[in-house]
Tab-separated table of C-alpha atoms in Angstrom:
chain	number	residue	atom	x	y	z
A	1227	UNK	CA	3.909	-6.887	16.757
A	1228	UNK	CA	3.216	-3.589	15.753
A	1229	UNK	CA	-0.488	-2.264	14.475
A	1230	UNK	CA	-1.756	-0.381	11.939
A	1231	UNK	CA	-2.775	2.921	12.861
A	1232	UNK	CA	-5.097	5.600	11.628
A	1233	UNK	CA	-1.966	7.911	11.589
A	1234	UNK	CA	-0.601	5.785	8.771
A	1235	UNK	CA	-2.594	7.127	6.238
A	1236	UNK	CA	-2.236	10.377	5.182
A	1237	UNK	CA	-3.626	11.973	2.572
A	1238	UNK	CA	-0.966	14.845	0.627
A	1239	UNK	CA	-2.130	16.817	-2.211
A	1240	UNK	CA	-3.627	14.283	-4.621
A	1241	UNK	CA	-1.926	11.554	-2.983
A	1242	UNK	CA	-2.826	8.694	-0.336
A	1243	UNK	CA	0.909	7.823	1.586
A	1244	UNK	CA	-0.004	4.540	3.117
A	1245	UNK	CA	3.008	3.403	5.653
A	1246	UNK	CA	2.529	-0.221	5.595
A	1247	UNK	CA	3.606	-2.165	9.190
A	1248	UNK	CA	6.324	-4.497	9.875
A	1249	UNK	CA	4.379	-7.516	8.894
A	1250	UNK	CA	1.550	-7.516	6.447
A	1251	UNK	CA	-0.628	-10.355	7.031
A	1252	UNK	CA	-4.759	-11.554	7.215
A	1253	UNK	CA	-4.927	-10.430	10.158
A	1254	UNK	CA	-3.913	-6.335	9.137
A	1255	UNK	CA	-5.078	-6.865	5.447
A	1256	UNK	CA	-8.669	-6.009	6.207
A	1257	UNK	CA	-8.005	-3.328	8.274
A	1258	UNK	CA	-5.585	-1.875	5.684
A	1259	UNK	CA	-7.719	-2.084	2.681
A	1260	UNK	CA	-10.730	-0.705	4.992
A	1261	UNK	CA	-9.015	2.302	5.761
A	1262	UNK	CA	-7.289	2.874	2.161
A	1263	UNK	CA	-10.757	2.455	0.285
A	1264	UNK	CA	-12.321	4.803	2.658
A	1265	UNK	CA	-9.549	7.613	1.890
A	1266	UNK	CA	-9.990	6.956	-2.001
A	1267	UNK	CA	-14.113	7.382	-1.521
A	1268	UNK	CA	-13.999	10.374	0.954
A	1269	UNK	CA	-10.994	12.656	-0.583
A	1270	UNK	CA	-9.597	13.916	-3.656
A	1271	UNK	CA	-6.720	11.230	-4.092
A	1272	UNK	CA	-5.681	10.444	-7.675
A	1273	UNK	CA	-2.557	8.447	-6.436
A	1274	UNK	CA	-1.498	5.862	-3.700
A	1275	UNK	CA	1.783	5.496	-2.145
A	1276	UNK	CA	2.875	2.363	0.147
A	1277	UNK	CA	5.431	3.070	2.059
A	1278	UNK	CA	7.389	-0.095	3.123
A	1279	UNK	CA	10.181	1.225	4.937
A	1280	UNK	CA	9.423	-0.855	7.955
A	1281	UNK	CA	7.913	-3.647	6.396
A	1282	UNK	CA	9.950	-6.899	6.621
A	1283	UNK	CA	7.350	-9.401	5.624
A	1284	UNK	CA	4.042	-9.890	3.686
A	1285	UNK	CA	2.135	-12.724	2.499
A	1286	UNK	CA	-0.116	-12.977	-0.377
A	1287	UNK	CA	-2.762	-10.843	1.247
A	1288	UNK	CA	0.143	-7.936	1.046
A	1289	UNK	CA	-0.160	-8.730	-2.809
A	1290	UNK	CA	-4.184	-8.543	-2.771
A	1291	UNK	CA	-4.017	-4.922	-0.855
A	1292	UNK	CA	-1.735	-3.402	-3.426
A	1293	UNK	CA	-3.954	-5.039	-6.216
A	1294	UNK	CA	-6.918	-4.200	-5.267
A	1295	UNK	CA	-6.362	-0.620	-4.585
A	1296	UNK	CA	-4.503	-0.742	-8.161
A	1297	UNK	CA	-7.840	-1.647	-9.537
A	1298	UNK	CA	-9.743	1.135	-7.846
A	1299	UNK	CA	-7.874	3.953	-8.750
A	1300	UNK	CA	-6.696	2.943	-11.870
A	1301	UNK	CA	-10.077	2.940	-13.180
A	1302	UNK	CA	-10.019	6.818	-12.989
A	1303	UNK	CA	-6.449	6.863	-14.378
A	1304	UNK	CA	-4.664	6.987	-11.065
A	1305	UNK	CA	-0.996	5.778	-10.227
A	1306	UNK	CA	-0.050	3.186	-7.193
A	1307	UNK	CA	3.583	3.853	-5.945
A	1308	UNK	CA	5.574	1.542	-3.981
A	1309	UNK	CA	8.701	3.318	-1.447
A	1310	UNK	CA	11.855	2.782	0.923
A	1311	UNK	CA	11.264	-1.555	-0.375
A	1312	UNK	CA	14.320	-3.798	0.732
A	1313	UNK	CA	14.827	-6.322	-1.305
A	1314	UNK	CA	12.746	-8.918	-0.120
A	1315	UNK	CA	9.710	-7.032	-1.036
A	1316	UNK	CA	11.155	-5.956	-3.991
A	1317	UNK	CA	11.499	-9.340	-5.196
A	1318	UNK	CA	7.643	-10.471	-3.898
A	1319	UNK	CA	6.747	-7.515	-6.174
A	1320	UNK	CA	8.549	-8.885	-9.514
A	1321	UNK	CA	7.260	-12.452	-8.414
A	1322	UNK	CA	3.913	-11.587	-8.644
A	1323	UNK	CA	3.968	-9.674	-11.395
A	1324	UNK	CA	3.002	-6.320	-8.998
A	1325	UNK	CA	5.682	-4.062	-10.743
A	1326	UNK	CA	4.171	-4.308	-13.863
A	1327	UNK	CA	1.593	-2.386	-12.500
A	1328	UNK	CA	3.070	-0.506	-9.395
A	1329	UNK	CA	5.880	2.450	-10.477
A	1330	UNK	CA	8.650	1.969	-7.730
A	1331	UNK	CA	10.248	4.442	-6.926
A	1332	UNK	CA	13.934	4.176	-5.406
């Protein structure tokens, strides 16, 4: 199982890349949404960008990350991004209703 490091955020130009692990579970969701709300506080990010080139699964608590950070930064007229999504993910994103609100970008 691989972990979420701190070298998987990254914050460029306005933007927070988050490159989301293999599996997103309970068990990484806290640490996840930790890390990304600290970058939003701390820095000058307008934007966030998950990155789910390696991901192969996520649960419902993949859903609440991506939702709550939505709600954060859209309240000061920010943007949430999904990347590199295979099709699984892709189609957990129209299930829930997530790319309504996520732009993703192919």
């Amino acid at each position: 199982m691989d972990q979420v490091m701190a070298e998987d955020f990254q914050v460029i130009d306005n933007y927070l890349m988050i490159r989301l692990p293999e599996e997103i579970d309970h068990h990484r969701a806290g640490y996840i949404s930790e890390n990304a709300d600290r970058y939003l506080m701390r820095e000058e990010v307008q934007n966030v960008v998950f990155d789910f080139e390696n991901t192969r699964f996520m649960d419902s608590s993949g859903i609440g990350i991506i939702m709550g950070r939505y709600r954060k930064i859209s309240c000061f007229g920010g943007k949430v991004y999904a990347i590199n999504m295979d099709s699984q993910i892709q189609r957990i994103l129209q299930v829930s209703g997530l790319n309504k609100v996520v732009e993703v970008v192919v």
